[in-house]
Each structure stands twice: as structure tokens, then as C-alpha cells.
Amino acid sequence: MKRGKHQDVSTEHLPGKAVPEAKQLRKLAGDWLKLRRADAELSQADLAARLGLKYYTFISQVENGFSRVPTEIMGAWANELGIEPSAFAKHLLMYYEPELHRLLFGAESK
């Protein structure tokens, strides 16, 4: 089946800085999450246990920008940090999917 010009799924059109920028944004998100966890007076192990995660090292991976907060536990993560879930998700979307955040919410300030 022939693809239309808007259906191209190759990565050759991505700008060269897309990957480093994504890594930098994940690290910024992780820094923000680490501050929120500290504000909630939770260790990584405490947060992992409350979220039902098998390994606390996953919290470390997220806070260091190597992973993202999974969508399916985003609400629980927000609750454990004492943050309203939709505000938490909206804030993380700014880092994880900046273009989608811009499309949904415009050029709002952080």
C-alpha cells in the first residue's frame, strides 16, 4: 500500500537535535520530580513501595532522565506527591511531549 506524504513513518525527517533535546527534557522532568518527592518527604524506596513497584531503582531511572513516569501510574504518582493528578500530568507532558502540550494548551508559562 502506498503511503501519502503525511503518512511517512521514517525518522529521516527528524531534526538532528531531537534526541538530545528529548533526553534533556526528560532530565529536567526528573529534576522536577525529585524536588516534589523531597517536598513530600519520601525516599525513592518509600515512593516505589507506595506505587507498588518491585524495584525502587525505577524511581531513580525516572529522576535521572533515563525513563518516564508511565501513564498508567501517573495518577497514583501524583497522589503520593500530593499533587492534583491532572496538573501533574499536564506538567509532565510539557517535558515528555512538548509539541503535544503546545497544541493542547498553547504557549502557557510553566
Tab-separated table of N, CA and C in Angstrom:
chain	number	residue	atom	x	y	z
A	1	MET	N	0.847	-1.184	0.000
A	1	MET	CA	0.000	0.000	0.000
A	1	MET	C	0.884	1.235	0.000
A	2	LYS	N	0.564	2.160	-0.836
A	2	LYS	CA	1.339	3.387	-0.961
A	2	LYS	C	0.953	4.363	0.146
A	3	ARG	N	1.958	5.004	0.728
A	3	ARG	CA	1.718	5.976	1.795
A	3	ARG	C	1.558	7.369	1.205
A	4	GLY	N	0.664	8.144	1.802
A	4	GLY	CA	0.552	9.552	1.439
A	4	GLY	C	1.695	10.327	2.066
A	5	LYS	N	1.903	11.545	1.643
A	5	LYS	CA	3.039	12.304	2.159
A	5	LYS	C	2.939	12.580	3.651
A	6	HIS	N	1.757	12.553	4.226
A	6	HIS	CA	1.594	12.796	5.665
A	6	HIS	C	1.600	11.507	6.471
A	7	GLN	N	1.818	10.366	5.806
A	7	GLN	CA	1.830	9.089	6.487
A	7	GLN	C	3.231	8.508	6.602
A	8	ASP	N	4.249	9.250	6.237
A	8	ASP	CA	5.625	8.755	6.292
A	8	ASP	C	6.028	8.514	7.740
A	9	VAL	N	6.458	7.304	8.040
A	9	VAL	CA	6.831	6.976	9.410
A	9	VAL	C	8.337	6.854	9.590
A	10	SER	N	9.103	7.191	8.573
A	10	SER	CA	10.555	7.102	8.710
A	10	SER	C	11.056	8.220	9.611
A	11	THR	N	12.248	8.033	10.151
A	11	THR	CA	12.823	9.027	11.050
A	11	THR	C	13.808	9.942	10.343
A	12	GLU	N	13.957	9.787	9.035
A	12	GLU	CA	14.948	10.588	8.328
A	12	GLU	C	14.620	12.078	8.326
A	13	HIS	N	13.392	12.447	8.595
A	13	HIS	CA	12.989	13.855	8.587
A	13	HIS	C	13.132	14.519	9.948
A	14	LEU	N	13.517	13.760	10.960
A	14	LEU	CA	13.646	14.329	12.295
A	14	LEU	C	14.896	15.190	12.373
A	15	PRO	N	14.804	16.330	13.037
A	15	PRO	CA	15.992	17.165	13.184
A	15	PRO	C	17.057	16.455	14.009
A	16	GLY	N	18.306	16.759	13.746
A	16	GLY	CA	19.419	16.105	14.418
A	16	GLY	C	19.436	16.290	15.918
A	17	LYS	N	18.844	17.346	16.425
A	17	LYS	CA	18.879	17.606	17.861
A	17	LYS	C	17.664	17.064	18.591
A	18	ALA	N	16.788	16.342	17.932
A	18	ALA	CA	15.570	15.846	18.569
A	18	ALA	C	15.879	14.884	19.713
A	19	VAL	N	16.812	13.986	19.520
A	19	VAL	CA	17.124	13.009	20.560
A	19	VAL	C	17.790	13.672	21.759
A	20	PRO	N	18.850	14.464	21.567
A	20	PRO	CA	19.445	15.122	22.740
A	20	PRO	C	18.446	16.008	23.475
A	21	GLU	N	17.601	16.714	22.726
A	21	GLU	CA	16.616	17.577	23.372
A	21	GLU	C	15.650	16.752	24.214
A	22	ALA	N	15.220	15.601	23.700
A	22	ALA	CA	14.308	14.737	24.453
A	22	ALA	C	14.977	14.259	25.737
A	23	LYS	N	16.257	13.896	25.652
A	23	LYS	CA	16.983	13.454	26.845
A	23	LYS	C	17.098	14.589	27.852
A	24	GLN	N	17.382	15.773	27.367
A	24	GLN	CA	17.496	16.934	28.258
A	24	GLN	C	16.165	17.233	28.929
A	25	LEU	N	15.087	17.143	28.176
A	25	LEU	CA	13.762	17.401	28.740
A	25	LEU	C	13.381	16.344	29.776
A	26	ARG	N	13.700	15.066	29.504
A	26	ARG	CA	13.432	14.019	30.495
A	26	ARG	C	14.223	14.269	31.773
A	27	LYS	N	15.459	14.756	31.636
A	27	LYS	CA	16.278	15.057	32.817
A	27	LYS	C	15.657	16.211	33.600
A	28	LEU	N	15.172	17.225	32.914
A	28	LEU	CA	14.501	18.339	33.600
A	28	LEU	C	13.241	17.856	34.317
A	29	ALA	N	12.493	16.970	33.661
A	29	ALA	CA	11.307	16.393	34.305
A	29	ALA	C	11.720	15.618	35.549
A	30	GLY	N	12.800	14.860	35.439
A	30	GLY	CA	13.297	14.088	36.576
A	30	GLY	C	13.725	14.971	37.732
A	31	ASP	N	14.372	16.080	37.407
A	31	ASP	CA	14.775	17.025	38.456
A	31	ASP	C	13.549	17.569	39.182
A	32	TRP	N	12.519	17.905	38.412
A	32	TRP	CA	11.272	18.413	38.992
A	32	TRP	C	10.622	17.352	39.888
A	33	LEU	N	10.596	16.113	39.399
A	33	LEU	CA	10.010	15.017	40.179
A	33	LEU	C	10.788	14.773	41.470
A	34	LYS	N	12.099	14.852	41.391
A	34	LYS	CA	12.935	14.642	42.578
A	34	LYS	C	12.641	15.706	43.636
A	35	LEU	N	12.485	16.946	43.207
A	35	LEU	CA	12.142	18.033	44.144
A	35	LEU	C	10.774	17.799	44.782
A	36	ARG	N	9.806	17.372	43.974
A	36	ARG	CA	8.466	17.115	44.503
A	36	ARG	C	8.505	15.953	45.503
A	37	ARG	N	9.294	14.918	45.213
A	37	ARG	CA	9.420	13.785	46.131
A	37	ARG	C	10.058	14.235	47.438
A	38	ALA	N	11.081	15.079	47.341
A	38	ALA	CA	11.729	15.603	48.550
A	38	ALA	C	10.737	16.445	49.352
A	39	ASP	N	9.928	17.253	48.662
A	39	ASP	CA	8.907	18.057	49.339
A	39	ASP	C	7.915	17.176	50.094
A	40	ALA	N	7.634	15.994	49.520
A	40	ALA	CA	6.704	15.047	50.154
A	40	ALA	C	7.397	14.210	51.232
A	41	GLU	N	8.689	14.459	51.417
A	41	GLU	CA	9.497	13.750	52.417
A	41	GLU	C	9.455	12.235	52.227
A	42	LEU	N	9.616	11.815	50.971
A	42	LEU	CA	9.641	10.400	50.625
A	42	LEU	C	10.999	10.038	50.042
A	43	SER	N	11.512	8.890	50.420
A	43	SER	CA	12.712	8.365	49.762
A	43	SER	C	12.266	7.692	48.460
A	44	GLN	N	13.227	7.361	47.626
A	44	GLN	CA	12.890	6.621	46.406
A	44	GLN	C	12.245	5.286	46.766
A	45	ALA	N	12.779	4.625	47.779
A	45	ALA	CA	12.230	3.334	48.204
A	45	ALA	C	10.800	3.486	48.733
A	46	ASP	N	10.551	4.557	49.498
A	46	ASP	CA	9.199	4.803	50.019
A	46	ASP	C	8.206	4.991	48.874
A	47	LEU	N	8.572	5.832	47.909
A	47	LEU	CA	7.677	6.110	46.788
A	47	LEU	C	7.430	4.844	45.979
A	48	ALA	N	8.483	4.096	45.707
A	48	ALA	CA	8.325	2.851	44.950
A	48	ALA	C	7.373	1.889	45.667
A	49	ALA	N	7.528	1.751	46.971
A	49	ALA	CA	6.661	0.858	47.745
A	49	ALA	C	5.209	1.328	47.678
A	50	ARG	N	4.992	2.612	47.812
A	50	ARG	CA	3.626	3.147	47.769
A	50	ARG	C	2.985	2.976	46.398
A	51	LEU	N	3.826	2.963	45.354
A	51	LEU	CA	3.312	2.790	43.994
A	51	LEU	C	3.207	1.324	43.598
A	52	GLY	N	3.666	0.447	44.486
A	52	GLY	CA	3.610	-0.977	44.191
A	52	GLY	C	4.669	-1.426	43.189
A	53	LEU	N	5.748	-0.663	43.097
A	53	LEU	CA	6.820	-1.028	42.174
A	53	LEU	C	7.739	-2.041	42.840
A	54	LYS	N	8.225	-2.974	42.063
A	54	LYS	CA	9.086	-4.025	42.593
A	54	LYS	C	10.463	-3.484	42.967
A	55	TYR	N	10.967	-2.526	42.185
A	55	TYR	CA	12.316	-2.004	42.403
A	55	TYR	C	12.291	-0.482	42.549
A	56	TYR	N	12.907	0.023	43.598
A	56	TYR	CA	12.981	1.469	43.796
A	56	TYR	C	13.890	2.121	42.759
A	57	THR	N	14.744	1.324	42.131
A	57	THR	CA	15.665	1.891	41.149
A	57	THR	C	14.924	2.486	39.952
A	58	PHE	N	13.664	2.073	39.747
A	58	PHE	CA	12.889	2.681	38.666
A	58	PHE	C	12.673	4.170	38.953
A	59	ILE	N	12.454	4.522	40.203
A	59	ILE	CA	12.290	5.934	40.579
A	59	ILE	C	13.566	6.686	40.221
A	60	SER	N	14.707	6.098	40.509
A	60	SER	CA	15.995	6.701	40.176
A	60	SER	C	16.137	6.890	38.668
A	61	GLN	N	15.735	5.900	37.898
A	61	GLN	CA	15.823	5.999	36.443
A	61	GLN	C	14.985	7.157	35.918
A	62	VAL	N	13.795	7.322	36.476
A	62	VAL	CA	12.922	8.427	36.052
A	62	VAL	C	13.538	9.763	36.460
A	63	GLU	N	13.997	9.849	37.703
A	63	GLU	CA	14.559	11.112	38.189
A	63	GLU	C	15.858	11.503	37.493
A	64	ASN	N	16.551	10.530	36.935
A	64	ASN	CA	17.786	10.823	36.210
A	64	ASN	C	17.581	10.957	34.708
A	65	GLY	N	16.332	10.904	34.268
A	65	GLY	CA	16.014	11.150	32.870
A	65	GLY	C	16.176	9.961	31.944
A	66	PHE	N	16.347	8.768	32.509
A	66	PHE	CA	16.503	7.579	31.674
A	66	PHE	C	15.170	6.925	31.336
A	67	SER	N	14.122	7.321	32.033
A	67	SER	CA	12.798	6.769	31.805
A	67	SER	C	11.764	7.852	32.078
A	68	ARG	N	10.510	7.536	31.808
A	68	ARG	CA	9.406	8.463	32.035
A	68	ARG	C	8.435	7.858	33.035
A	69	VAL	N	7.640	8.707	33.649
A	69	VAL	CA	6.562	8.213	34.506
A	69	VAL	C	5.553	7.524	33.584
A	70	PRO	N	5.293	6.236	33.797
A	70	PRO	CA	4.314	5.549	32.950
A	70	PRO	C	2.916	6.148	33.129
A	71	THR	N	2.225	6.312	32.038
A	71	THR	CA	0.889	6.903	32.058
A	71	THR	C	-0.044	6.174	33.019
A	72	GLU	N	0.061	4.838	33.070
A	72	GLU	CA	-0.871	4.065	33.890
A	72	GLU	C	-0.685	4.266	35.387
A	73	ILE	N	0.463	4.802	35.824
A	73	ILE	CA	0.628	5.073	37.263
A	73	ILE	C	0.823	6.565	37.546
A	74	MET	N	0.592	7.394	36.540
A	74	MET	CA	0.787	8.830	36.703
A	74	MET	C	-0.119	9.404	37.791
A	75	GLY	N	-1.377	8.988	37.818
A	75	GLY	CA	-2.308	9.489	38.822
A	75	GLY	C	-1.894	9.102	40.233
A	76	ALA	N	-1.484	7.848	40.409
A	76	ALA	CA	-1.037	7.381	41.721
A	76	ALA	C	0.230	8.105	42.146
A	77	TRP	N	1.155	8.321	41.206
A	77	TRP	CA	2.405	9.029	41.491
A	77	TRP	C	2.081	10.440	41.969
A	78	ALA	N	1.173	11.102	41.266
A	78	ALA	CA	0.766	12.459	41.643
A	78	ALA	C	0.181	12.473	43.048
A	79	ASN	N	-0.715	11.539	43.328
A	79	ASN	CA	-1.344	11.483	44.648
A	79	ASN	C	-0.315	11.291	45.753
A	80	GLU	N	0.657	10.434	45.534
A	80	GLU	CA	1.682	10.186	46.548
A	80	GLU	C	2.542	11.429	46.798
A	81	LEU	N	2.666	12.284	45.785
A	81	LEU	CA	3.432	13.519	45.943
A	81	LEU	C	2.566	14.687	46.410
A	82	GLY	N	1.260	14.432	46.548
A	82	GLY	CA	0.353	15.484	46.998
A	82	GLY	C	0.048	16.518	45.929
A	83	ILE	N	0.053	16.080	44.676
A	83	ILE	CA	-0.215	16.974	43.547
A	83	ILE	C	-1.480	16.507	42.855
A	84	GLU	N	-2.309	17.448	42.443
A	84	GLU	CA	-3.533	17.120	41.723
A	84	GLU	C	-3.133	16.399	40.427
A	85	PRO	N	-3.701	15.213	40.162
A	85	PRO	CA	-3.263	14.392	39.031
A	85	PRO	C	-3.281	15.066	37.664
A	86	SER	N	-4.309	15.847	37.356
A	86	SER	CA	-4.330	16.467	36.027
A	86	SER	C	-3.250	17.542	35.900
A	87	ALA	N	-2.975	18.270	36.969
A	87	ALA	CA	-1.897	19.270	36.937
A	87	ALA	C	-0.541	18.575	36.803
A	88	PHE	N	-0.382	17.440	37.468
A	88	PHE	CA	0.843	16.647	37.398
A	88	PHE	C	1.065	16.168	35.965
A	89	ALA	N	0.028	15.578	35.371
A	89	ALA	CA	0.130	15.066	34.003
A	89	ALA	C	0.406	16.194	33.012
A	90	LYS	N	-0.273	17.308	33.190
A	90	LYS	CA	-0.074	18.450	32.296
A	90	LYS	C	1.365	18.957	32.388
A	91	HIS	N	1.900	19.022	33.588
A	91	HIS	CA	3.266	19.498	33.774
A	91	HIS	C	4.265	18.533	33.124
A	92	LEU	N	4.082	17.234	33.331
A	92	LEU	CA	4.997	16.261	32.735
A	92	LEU	C	4.889	16.238	31.216
A	93	LEU	N	3.687	16.465	30.692
A	93	LEU	CA	3.505	16.498	29.243
A	93	LEU	C	4.361	17.594	28.616
A	94	MET	N	4.578	18.668	29.340
A	94	MET	CA	5.417	19.769	28.859
A	94	MET	C	6.838	19.273	28.576
A	95	TYR	N	7.311	18.318	29.365
A	95	TYR	CA	8.651	17.754	29.173
A	95	TYR	C	8.646	16.560	28.227
A	96	TYR	N	7.679	15.672	28.395
A	96	TYR	CA	7.671	14.419	27.652
A	96	TYR	C	7.182	14.589	26.216
A	97	GLU	N	6.230	15.457	26.020
A	97	GLU	CA	5.661	15.687	24.684
A	97	GLU	C	5.416	17.182	24.501
A	98	PRO	N	6.489	17.976	24.365
A	98	PRO	CA	6.321	19.431	24.331
A	98	PRO	C	5.435	19.944	23.193
A	99	GLU	N	5.494	19.307	22.035
A	99	GLU	CA	4.671	19.767	20.914
A	99	GLU	C	3.196	19.482	21.182
A	100	LEU	N	2.894	18.312	21.744
A	100	LEU	CA	1.507	17.999	22.101
A	100	LEU	C	1.012	18.954	23.178
A	101	HIS	N	1.860	19.244	24.157
A	101	HIS	CA	1.496	20.209	25.206
A	101	HIS	C	1.172	21.564	24.583
A	102	ARG	N	2.005	22.001	23.646
A	102	ARG	CA	1.776	23.284	22.973
A	102	ARG	C	0.464	23.280	22.213
A	103	LEU	N	0.182	22.178	21.507
A	103	LEU	CA	-1.061	22.088	20.742
A	103	LEU	C	-2.286	22.099	21.630
A	104	LEU	N	-2.206	21.427	22.770
A	104	LEU	CA	-3.340	21.347	23.677
A	104	LEU	C	-3.544	22.597	24.508
A	105	PHE	N	-2.450	23.193	24.953
A	105	PHE	CA	-2.550	24.275	25.941
A	105	PHE	C	-1.982	25.622	25.469
A	106	GLY	N	-1.465	25.664	24.262
A	106	GLY	CA	-0.877	26.902	23.773
A	106	GLY	C	0.468	27.162	24.405
A	107	ALA	N	0.902	28.375	24.345
A	107	ALA	CA	2.231	28.755	24.845
A	107	ALA	C	2.154	29.233	26.283
A	108	GLU	N	1.411	28.473	27.116
A	108	GLU	CA	1.276	28.846	28.532
A	108	GLU	C	2.626	28.789	29.208
A	109	SER	N	2.765	29.580	30.237
A	109	SER	CA	4.005	29.533	31.025
A	109	SER	C	3.992	28.320	31.919
A	110	LYS	N	5.192	27.911	32.374
A	110	LYS	CA	5.328	26.762	33.275
A	110	LYS	C	4.743	27.135	34.593
